[in-house]
mmCIF file of N, CA and C in Angstrom:
data_model
loop_
_atom_site.group_PDB
_atom_site.id
_atom_site.type_symbol
_atom_site.label_atom_id
_atom_site.label_comp_id
_atom_site.label_asym_id
_atom_site.label_seq_id
_atom_site.Cartn_x
_atom_site.Cartn_y
_atom_site.Cartn_z
ATOM 1 N N MET A 82 100.371 93.006 108.996
ATOM 2 C CA MET A 82 101.843 92.716 109.082
ATOM 3 C C MET A 82 102.603 92.830 107.729
ATOM 4 N N LEU A 83 103.711 93.499 107.602
ATOM 5 C CA LEU A 83 104.370 93.836 106.254
ATOM 6 C C LEU A 83 105.651 92.902 106.263
ATOM 7 N N LEU A 84 105.580 92.305 105.172
ATOM 8 C CA LEU A 84 106.888 91.355 105.000
ATOM 9 C C LEU A 84 107.914 92.104 103.960
ATOM 10 N N PRO A 85 109.084 91.867 104.267
ATOM 11 C CA PRO A 85 110.236 92.329 103.200
ATOM 12 C C PRO A 85 109.972 91.743 101.752
ATOM 13 N N PRO A 86 110.424 92.485 100.895
ATOM 14 C CA PRO A 86 110.274 92.013 99.615
ATOM 15 C C PRO A 86 111.179 90.906 99.362
ATOM 16 N N VAL A 87 110.586 89.885 98.570
ATOM 17 C CA VAL A 87 111.394 88.618 98.276
ATOM 18 C C VAL A 87 112.709 88.923 97.601
ATOM 19 N N THR A 88 112.960 90.040 96.863
ATOM 20 C CA THR A 88 114.215 90.224 96.192
ATOM 21 C C THR A 88 115.239 90.506 97.118
ATOM 22 N N ASP A 89 115.075 90.985 98.462
ATOM 23 C CA ASP A 89 116.080 91.507 99.296
ATOM 24 C C ASP A 89 117.148 90.399 99.526
ATOM 25 N N ASN A 90 116.667 89.150 99.659
ATOM 26 C CA ASN A 90 117.476 87.952 100.078
ATOM 27 C C ASN A 90 118.048 87.357 98.833
ATOM 28 N N ILE A 91 117.688 87.502 97.624
ATOM 29 C CA ILE A 91 117.977 86.799 96.459
ATOM 30 C C ILE A 91 119.120 87.588 95.883
ATOM 31 N N TYR A 92 120.244 87.075 95.457
ATOM 32 C CA TYR A 92 121.330 87.766 94.781
ATOM 33 C C TYR A 92 120.984 87.545 93.300
ATOM 34 N N VAL A 93 120.860 88.952 92.762
ATOM 35 C CA VAL A 93 120.491 89.147 91.379
ATOM 36 C C VAL A 93 121.653 89.700 90.767
ATOM 37 N N ARG A 94 122.191 88.875 89.656
ATOM 38 C CA ARG A 94 123.329 89.405 88.934
ATOM 39 C C ARG A 94 122.876 89.818 87.399
ATOM 40 N N LYS A 95 123.826 90.584 86.816
ATOM 41 C CA LYS A 95 123.716 90.742 85.388
ATOM 42 C C LYS A 95 124.367 89.674 84.630
ATOM 43 N N TYR A 96 123.648 89.243 83.677
ATOM 44 C CA TYR A 96 124.107 88.162 82.718
ATOM 45 C C TYR A 96 123.919 88.436 81.336
ATOM 46 N N PRO A 97 124.873 88.214 80.497
ATOM 47 C CA PRO A 97 124.836 88.571 79.261
ATOM 48 C C PRO A 97 123.556 88.304 78.319
ATOM 49 N N ILE A 98 122.878 89.193 77.756
ATOM 50 C CA ILE A 98 121.794 88.867 77.018
ATOM 51 C C ILE A 98 122.139 88.095 75.690
ATOM 52 N N ARG A 99 121.307 87.229 75.502
ATOM 53 C CA ARG A 99 121.681 86.536 74.068
ATOM 54 C C ARG A 99 121.016 87.196 73.095
ATOM 55 N N GLN A 100 121.691 87.749 71.966
ATOM 56 C CA GLN A 100 121.238 88.606 70.994
ATOM 57 C C GLN A 100 121.902 87.810 69.797
ATOM 58 N N CYS A 101 121.012 87.264 68.815
ATOM 59 C CA CYS A 101 121.518 86.380 67.724
ATOM 60 C C CYS A 101 122.103 87.386 66.818
ATOM 61 N N PRO A 102 121.663 88.481 66.511
ATOM 62 C CA PRO A 102 122.106 89.364 65.251
ATOM 63 C C PRO A 102 123.725 89.590 65.604
ATOM 64 N N ILE A 103 124.246 89.611 66.794
ATOM 65 C CA ILE A 103 125.555 89.838 66.876
ATOM 66 C C ILE A 103 126.414 88.758 67.099
ATOM 67 N N TRP A 104 125.835 87.565 66.832
ATOM 68 C CA TRP A 104 126.365 86.411 66.874
ATOM 69 C C TRP A 104 126.457 85.579 65.786
ATOM 70 N N PRO A 105 127.130 86.150 64.702
ATOM 71 C CA PRO A 105 126.933 85.260 63.361
ATOM 72 C C PRO A 105 127.902 83.990 63.397
ATOM 73 N N GLU A 106 127.090 82.963 62.963
ATOM 74 C CA GLU A 106 127.759 81.521 63.127
ATOM 75 C C GLU A 106 128.202 81.333 61.607
ATOM 76 N N VAL A 107 129.491 80.769 61.659
ATOM 77 C CA VAL A 107 130.126 80.413 60.359
ATOM 78 C C VAL A 107 130.532 78.923 60.499
ATOM 79 N N PHE A 108 130.227 78.205 59.646
ATOM 80 C CA PHE A 108 130.631 76.760 59.544
ATOM 81 C C PHE A 108 131.949 76.669 58.821
ATOM 82 N N ILE A 109 132.889 76.043 59.517
ATOM 83 C CA ILE A 109 134.277 75.774 58.921
ATOM 84 C C ILE A 109 134.752 74.455 59.120
ATOM 85 N N ARG A 110 135.788 74.035 58.371
ATOM 86 C CA ARG A 110 136.211 72.762 58.617
ATOM 87 C C ARG A 110 136.939 72.544 59.859
ATOM 88 N N GLY A 111 136.541 71.281 60.509
ATOM 89 C CA GLY A 111 137.007 71.055 61.934
ATOM 90 C C GLY A 111 138.439 70.471 61.858
ATOM 91 N N SER A 112 139.052 70.222 62.850
ATOM 92 C CA SER A 112 140.278 69.569 63.035
ATOM 93 C C SER A 112 140.076 68.396 64.115
ATOM 94 N N GLY A 113 141.231 67.534 64.027
ATOM 95 C CA GLY A 113 141.262 66.490 65.229
ATOM 96 C C GLY A 113 141.044 65.129 64.499
ATOM 97 N N PRO A 114 140.911 64.175 65.372
ATOM 98 C CA PRO A 114 140.720 62.873 64.824
ATOM 99 C C PRO A 114 139.329 62.593 64.056
ATOM 100 N N GLY A 115 139.371 61.673 63.022
ATOM 101 C CA GLY A 115 138.331 61.464 62.160
ATOM 102 C C GLY A 115 138.769 61.180 60.827
ATOM 103 N N GLY A 116 139.929 61.743 60.467
ATOM 104 C CA GLY A 116 140.475 61.473 59.019
ATOM 105 C C GLY A 116 139.707 62.295 57.914
ATOM 106 N N GLN A 117 139.492 61.641 56.927
ATOM 107 C CA GLN A 117 138.886 62.239 55.733
ATOM 108 C C GLN A 117 137.434 62.796 56.095
ATOM 109 N N ALA A 118 136.791 62.240 56.873
ATOM 110 C CA ALA A 118 135.291 62.617 57.148
ATOM 111 C C ALA A 118 135.426 64.057 57.967
ATOM 112 N N VAL A 119 136.460 64.211 58.735
ATOM 113 C CA VAL A 119 136.469 65.552 59.375
ATOM 114 C C VAL A 119 137.175 66.501 58.277
ATOM 115 N N ALA A 120 138.115 66.215 57.677
ATOM 116 C CA ALA A 120 138.939 67.168 56.638
ATOM 117 C C ALA A 120 137.993 67.639 55.596
ATOM 118 N N LYS A 121 137.067 66.868 55.159
ATOM 119 C CA LYS A 121 136.402 67.145 54.021
ATOM 120 C C LYS A 121 135.064 68.084 54.290
ATOM 121 N N THR A 122 134.483 67.902 55.485
ATOM 122 C CA THR A 122 133.041 68.570 55.800
ATOM 123 C C THR A 122 133.314 69.606 56.853
ATOM 124 N N ASN A 123 132.317 70.583 56.496
ATOM 125 C CA ASN A 123 132.424 71.838 57.352
ATOM 126 C C ASN A 123 131.547 71.508 58.782
ATOM 127 N N ASN A 124 132.138 70.926 59.576
ATOM 128 C CA ASN A 124 131.674 70.280 60.748
ATOM 129 C C ASN A 124 131.846 71.183 62.178
ATOM 130 N N CYS A 125 132.535 72.128 61.826
ATOM 131 C CA CYS A 125 132.900 73.120 63.109
ATOM 132 C C CYS A 125 132.320 74.448 63.043
ATOM 133 N N VAL A 126 131.677 74.878 64.146
ATOM 134 C CA VAL A 126 130.987 76.059 63.958
ATOM 135 C C VAL A 126 131.752 77.067 64.737
ATOM 136 N N GLN A 127 131.934 78.187 64.120
ATOM 137 C CA GLN A 127 132.582 79.457 64.733
ATOM 138 C C GLN A 127 131.581 80.747 64.925
ATOM 139 N N ILE A 128 131.591 81.163 66.286
ATOM 140 C CA ILE A 128 130.737 82.214 66.505
ATOM 141 C C ILE A 128 131.492 83.359 67.029
ATOM 142 N N LYS A 129 131.150 84.643 66.669
ATOM 143 C CA LYS A 129 132.089 85.663 66.845
ATOM 144 C C LYS A 129 131.008 86.657 67.574
ATOM 145 N N HIS A 130 131.352 87.149 68.810
ATOM 146 C CA HIS A 130 130.533 88.360 69.431
ATOM 147 C C HIS A 130 131.065 89.669 68.843
ATOM 148 N N MET A 131 130.287 90.224 68.031
ATOM 149 C CA MET A 131 130.946 91.503 67.207
ATOM 150 C C MET A 131 131.210 92.617 68.303
ATOM 151 N N PRO A 132 130.603 92.963 69.220
ATOM 152 C CA PRO A 132 131.016 94.115 70.041
ATOM 153 C C PRO A 132 132.321 93.964 70.715
ATOM 154 N N THR A 133 132.662 92.552 71.121
ATOM 155 C CA THR A 133 133.844 92.370 72.095
ATOM 156 C C THR A 133 134.898 91.643 71.158
ATOM 157 N N GLY A 134 134.602 91.015 70.034
ATOM 158 C CA GLY A 134 135.622 90.479 69.328
ATOM 159 C C GLY A 134 135.871 88.881 69.750
ATOM 160 N N ILE A 135 135.078 88.343 70.594
ATOM 161 C CA ILE A 135 135.382 87.149 71.155
ATOM 162 C C ILE A 135 134.989 85.927 70.073
ATOM 163 N N VAL A 136 135.674 85.048 69.920
ATOM 164 C CA VAL A 136 135.581 84.015 68.743
ATOM 165 C C VAL A 136 135.661 82.624 69.510
ATOM 166 N N VAL A 137 134.694 81.872 69.234
ATOM 167 C CA VAL A 137 134.451 80.629 70.007
ATOM 168 C C VAL A 137 134.331 79.629 68.897
ATOM 169 N N ARG A 138 135.037 78.421 68.870
ATOM 170 C CA ARG A 138 134.740 77.309 68.031
ATOM 171 C C ARG A 138 134.546 76.137 68.602
ATOM 172 N N SER A 139 133.564 75.270 68.135
ATOM 173 C CA SER A 139 133.210 74.044 68.570
ATOM 174 C C SER A 139 132.529 73.137 67.490
ATOM 175 N N GLU A 140 132.593 72.006 67.612
ATOM 176 C CA GLU A 140 131.813 71.029 66.612
ATOM 177 C C GLU A 140 130.496 70.791 66.972
ATOM 178 N N ASN A 141 129.876 71.474 67.983
ATOM 179 C CA ASN A 141 128.608 71.548 68.436
ATOM 180 C C ASN A 141 128.036 72.996 68.575
ATOM 181 N N ARG A 142 126.952 73.276 67.887
ATOM 182 C CA ARG A 142 126.532 74.721 67.788
ATOM 183 C C ARG A 142 126.058 74.962 69.371
ATOM 184 N N GLN A 143 125.340 74.012 70.028
ATOM 185 C CA GLN A 143 124.897 74.353 71.501
ATOM 186 C C GLN A 143 126.150 74.589 72.460
ATOM 187 N N LYS A 144 126.957 73.987 72.304
ATOM 188 C CA LYS A 144 128.174 73.944 73.157
ATOM 189 C C LYS A 144 128.886 75.215 72.838
ATOM 190 N N ALA A 145 128.898 75.690 71.494
ATOM 191 C CA ALA A 145 129.596 76.942 71.141
ATOM 192 C C ALA A 145 128.898 78.040 71.709
ATOM 193 N N ARG A 146 127.667 78.094 71.716
ATOM 194 C CA ARG A 146 126.885 79.080 72.357
ATOM 195 C C ARG A 146 127.079 79.139 73.830
ATOM 196 N N GLU A 147 127.190 77.903 74.541
ATOM 197 C CA GLU A 147 127.255 78.016 75.844
ATOM 198 C C GLU A 147 128.879 78.456 76.256
ATOM 199 N N LYS A 148 129.716 78.118 75.555
ATOM 200 C CA LYS A 148 131.147 78.593 75.665
ATOM 201 C C LYS A 148 131.020 80.129 75.445
ATOM 202 N N LEU A 149 130.463 80.611 74.452
ATOM 203 C CA LEU A 149 130.472 82.192 74.305
ATOM 204 C C LEU A 149 129.858 83.066 75.532
ATOM 205 N N VAL A 150 128.583 82.239 75.986
ATOM 206 C CA VAL A 150 127.979 83.059 77.051
ATOM 207 C C VAL A 150 128.794 82.790 78.246
ATOM 208 N N TYR A 151 129.563 81.809 78.542
ATOM 209 C CA TYR A 151 130.559 81.835 79.816
ATOM 210 C C TYR A 151 131.602 82.863 79.445
ATOM 211 N N GLN A 152 132.142 82.953 78.275
ATOM 212 C CA GLN A 152 133.102 83.902 78.197
ATOM 213 C C GLN A 152 132.736 85.436 78.431
ATOM 214 N N LEU A 153 131.367 85.626 77.885
ATOM 215 C CA LEU A 153 130.863 86.948 78.053
ATOM 216 C C LEU A 153 130.417 87.267 79.671
ATOM 217 N N ASP A 154 130.160 86.167 80.280
ATOM 218 C CA ASP A 154 129.984 86.267 81.679
ATOM 219 C C ASP A 154 131.268 86.730 82.586
ATOM 220 N N ILE A 155 132.292 85.994 81.923
ATOM 221 C CA ILE A 155 133.513 86.513 82.602
ATOM 222 C C ILE A 155 133.979 87.876 82.391
ATOM 223 N N LEU A 156 133.693 88.154 81.172
ATOM 224 C CA LEU A 156 134.103 89.572 80.632
ATOM 225 C C LEU A 156 133.374 90.750 81.194
ATOM 226 N N TYR A 157 132.088 90.341 81.314
ATOM 227 C CA TYR A 157 131.117 91.644 81.888
ATOM 228 C C TYR A 157 131.062 91.481 83.454
ATOM 229 N N ASN A 158 131.064 90.500 84.119
ATOM 230 C CA ASN A 158 130.747 90.317 85.382
ATOM 231 C C ASN A 158 131.992 90.188 86.370
ATOM 232 N N LYS A 159 133.173 89.923 85.688
ATOM 233 C CA LYS A 159 134.497 89.788 86.355
ATOM 234 C C LYS A 159 134.391 88.990 87.749
ATOM 235 N N ASP A 160 134.327 89.698 88.760
ATOM 236 C CA ASP A 160 134.373 88.968 89.996
ATOM 237 C C ASP A 160 133.240 88.448 90.409
ATOM 238 N N ASN A 161 132.028 88.788 89.903
ATOM 239 C CA ASN A 161 130.646 88.215 90.131
ATOM 240 C C ASN A 161 130.377 87.178 89.112
ATOM 241 N N SER A 162 131.129 86.765 88.354
ATOM 242 C CA SER A 162 130.927 85.770 87.335
ATOM 243 C C SER A 162 130.700 84.320 88.018
ATOM 244 N N PHE A 163 130.005 83.592 87.236
ATOM 245 C CA PHE A 163 129.764 82.106 87.646
ATOM 246 C C PHE A 163 131.155 81.421 88.231
ATOM 247 N N ASP A 164 132.106 81.568 87.363
ATOM 248 C CA ASP A 164 133.450 80.872 87.542
ATOM 249 C C ASP A 164 134.082 81.576 88.715
ATOM 250 N N ALA A 165 134.080 82.782 88.850
ATOM 251 C CA ALA A 165 134.659 83.437 90.010
ATOM 252 C C ALA A 165 134.153 83.044 91.351
ATOM 253 N N ILE A 166 132.705 83.011 91.274
ATOM 254 C CA ILE A 166 132.160 82.809 92.533
ATOM 255 C C ILE A 166 132.290 81.351 92.880
ATOM 256 N N SER A 167 132.273 80.301 91.940
ATOM 257 C CA SER A 167 132.455 79.113 92.302
ATOM 258 C C SER A 167 133.949 78.614 92.888
ATOM 259 N N LYS A 168 134.800 79.444 92.163
ATOM 260 C CA LYS A 168 136.293 79.363 92.611
ATOM 261 C C LYS A 168 136.467 79.819 94.157
ATOM 262 N N ARG A 169 135.784 81.044 94.421
ATOM 263 C CA ARG A 169 135.905 81.665 95.760
ATOM 264 C C ARG A 169 135.205 80.476 96.871
ATOM 265 N N GLU A 170 133.942 79.970 96.278
ATOM 266 C CA GLU A 170 133.381 79.019 97.251
ATOM 267 C C GLU A 170 134.235 77.718 97.439
ATOM 268 N N LYS A 171 134.864 77.326 96.542
ATOM 269 C CA LYS A 171 135.840 76.242 96.640
ATOM 270 C C LYS A 171 137.018 76.436 97.736
ATOM 271 N N ALA A 172 137.650 77.831 97.355
ATOM 272 C CA ALA A 172 138.678 78.204 98.321
ATOM 273 C C ALA A 172 138.110 78.214 99.699
ATOM 274 N N GLU A 173 136.977 78.907 100.025
ATOM 275 C CA GLU A 173 136.387 78.824 101.250
ATOM 276 C C GLU A 173 136.131 77.299 101.891
ATOM 277 N N LYS A 174 135.583 76.675 100.999
ATOM 278 C CA LYS A 174 135.490 75.190 101.655
ATOM 279 C C LYS A 174 136.741 74.563 102.012
ATOM 280 N N ILE A 175 137.867 74.771 101.218
ATOM 281 C CA ILE A 175 139.135 74.318 101.410
ATOM 282 C C ILE A 175 139.740 74.751 102.738
ATOM 283 N N LYS A 176 139.640 76.097 102.742
ATOM 284 C CA LYS A 176 140.143 76.820 104.052
ATOM 285 C C LYS A 176 139.215 76.331 105.315
ATOM 286 N N LYS A 177 137.992 76.087 105.154
ATOM 287 C CA LYS A 177 137.225 75.718 106.305
ATOM 288 C C LYS A 177 137.779 74.309 106.515
ATOM 289 N N ASN A 178 137.776 73.392 105.541
ATOM 290 C CA ASN A 178 138.345 71.923 106.017
ATOM 291 C C ASN A 178 139.677 71.923 106.581
ATOM 292 N N GLU A 179 140.541 72.740 105.983
ATOM 293 C CA GLU A 179 141.917 72.849 106.561
ATOM 294 C C GLU A 179 141.940 73.359 108.013
ATOM 295 N N SER A 180 141.237 74.283 108.257
ATOM 296 C CA SER A 180 141.018 74.669 109.794
ATOM 297 C C SER A 180 140.458 73.651 110.675
ATOM 298 N N ARG A 181 139.506 72.914 109.968
ATOM 299 C CA ARG A 181 138.828 71.947 110.951
ATOM 300 C C ARG A 181 139.777 70.798 111.214
ATOM 301 N N ALA A 182 140.514 70.562 110.151
ATOM 302 C CA ALA A 182 141.731 69.367 110.417
ATOM 303 C C ALA A 182 142.706 69.778 111.340
ATOM 304 N N LYS A 183 143.156 71.096 111.149
ATOM 305 C CA LYS A 183 144.175 71.650 112.156
ATOM 306 C C LYS A 183 143.681 71.625 113.633
ATOM 307 N N LYS A 184 142.427 71.962 113.764
ATOM 308 C CA LYS A 184 141.759 71.955 115.098
ATOM 309 C C LYS A 184 141.702 70.372 115.644
ATOM 310 N N THR A 185 141.295 69.457 114.828
ATOM 311 C CA THR A 185 141.300 68.076 115.406
ATOM 312 C C THR A 185 142.594 67.774 115.695
ATOM 313 N N GLN A 186 143.614 68.093 114.986
ATOM 314 C CA GLN A 186 144.958 67.611 115.087
ATOM 315 C C GLN A 186 145.728 68.147 116.291
ATOM 316 N N ASP A 187 145.338 69.572 116.719
ATOM 317 C CA ASP A 187 145.464 70.126 117.930
ATOM 318 C C ASP A 187 144.899 69.395 119.083
ATOM 319 N N LEU A 188 143.629 69.029 118.918
ATOM 320 C CA LEU A 188 142.901 68.279 119.977
ATOM 321 C C LEU A 188 143.662 66.862 120.325
ATOM 322 N N LYS A 189 144.090 66.288 119.324
ATOM 323 C CA LYS A 189 144.739 64.966 119.335
ATOM 324 C C LYS A 189 146.083 65.024 120.166
ATOM 325 N N LYS A 190 146.813 66.126 119.858
ATOM 326 C CA LYS A 190 148.194 66.324 120.361
ATOM 327 C C LYS A 190 147.858 66.586 121.729
ATOM 328 N N GLU A 191 146.939 67.604 122.178
ATOM 329 C CA GLU A 191 146.747 67.859 123.547
ATOM 330 C C GLU A 191 146.311 66.494 124.356
ATOM 331 N N PHE A 192 145.477 65.619 123.786
ATOM 332 C CA PHE A 192 144.991 64.468 124.488
ATOM 333 C C PHE A 192 146.099 63.558 124.732
ATOM 334 N N LYS A 193 147.267 63.439 123.660
ATOM 335 C CA LYS A 193 148.338 62.648 123.918
ATOM 336 C C LYS A 193 149.265 63.140 124.956
ATOM 337 N N LEU A 194 149.386 64.529 125.023
ATOM 338 C CA LEU A 194 150.120 65.104 126.045
ATOM 339 C C LEU A 194 149.442 64.788 127.549
ATOM 340 N N ARG A 195 148.217 64.959 127.614
ATOM 341 C CA ARG A 195 147.469 64.780 128.816
ATOM 342 C C ARG A 195 147.643 63.160 129.203
ATOM 343 N N GLU A 196 147.483 62.397 128.338
ATOM 344 C CA GLU A 196 147.742 61.030 128.654
ATOM 345 C C GLU A 196 149.142 60.712 129.028
ATOM 346 N N VAL A 197 150.085 61.256 128.616
ATOM 347 C CA VAL A 197 151.480 60.954 129.103
ATOM 348 C C VAL A 197 151.656 61.649 130.362
ATOM 349 N N VAL A 198 151.231 62.784 130.532
ATOM 350 C CA VAL A 198 151.270 63.375 131.965
ATOM 351 C C VAL A 198 150.501 62.485 133.164
ATOM 352 N N GLU A 199 149.358 62.215 132.774
ATOM 353 C CA GLU A 199 148.553 61.371 133.647
ATOM 354 C C GLU A 199 149.295 60.052 134.002
ATOM 355 N N HIS A 200 149.860 59.381 132.783
ATOM 356 C CA HIS A 200 150.678 58.261 133.033
ATOM 357 C C HIS A 200 151.747 58.332 133.967
ATOM 358 N N PHE A 201 152.574 59.419 133.955
ATOM 359 C CA PHE A 201 153.771 59.651 134.658
ATOM 360 C C PHE A 201 153.118 59.920 136.241
ATOM 361 N N ILE A 202 152.117 60.646 136.326
ATOM 362 C CA ILE A 202 151.435 60.972 137.731
ATOM 363 C C ILE A 202 151.034 59.450 138.476
ATOM 364 N N VAL A 203 150.346 58.741 137.599
ATOM 365 C CA VAL A 203 149.822 57.439 138.171
ATOM 366 C C VAL A 203 151.150 56.539 138.661
ATOM 367 N N ASN A 204 152.296 56.498 137.781
ATOM 368 C CA ASN A 204 153.370 55.800 138.140
ATOM 369 C C ASN A 204 154.060 56.217 139.324
ATOM 370 N N GLU A 205 154.144 57.613 139.513
ATOM 371 C CA GLU A 205 154.853 58.195 140.688
ATOM 372 C C GLU A 205 154.268 57.709 141.981
ATOM 373 N N ASP A 206 152.876 57.668 141.853
ATOM 374 C CA ASP A 206 152.096 57.335 143.124
ATOM 375 C C ASP A 206 152.327 55.927 143.519
ATOM 376 N N LEU A 207 152.747 55.027 142.473
ATOM 377 C CA LEU A 207 153.010 53.561 142.843
ATOM 378 C C LEU A 207 154.254 53.502 143.419
#
């Protein structure tokens, strides 16, 4: 008995490859609340993706890298990016919930109409 390959059912996408040489990190002075402690120290990291020119700034190196990967995913994958897929799934879920709510609302209206009609029929017999 032959089974289909496992990869047939799994959705495989391209994801930007992390390559450190094209992501030079520069530490610059940050901004925001903190007063002199923020103004005097280089506490902000700026990462630039050389091929695309995307620049990301954050006070946390890990968060900056995550933001850059997120931006590259949107740039390279467009409609198949994590962000686009999640937006589509949310829209589908909202649409499904709205149709379900409309269906129940219609059923309630029909029930009320039937109840009113049955009430008149019962009263006419008396």
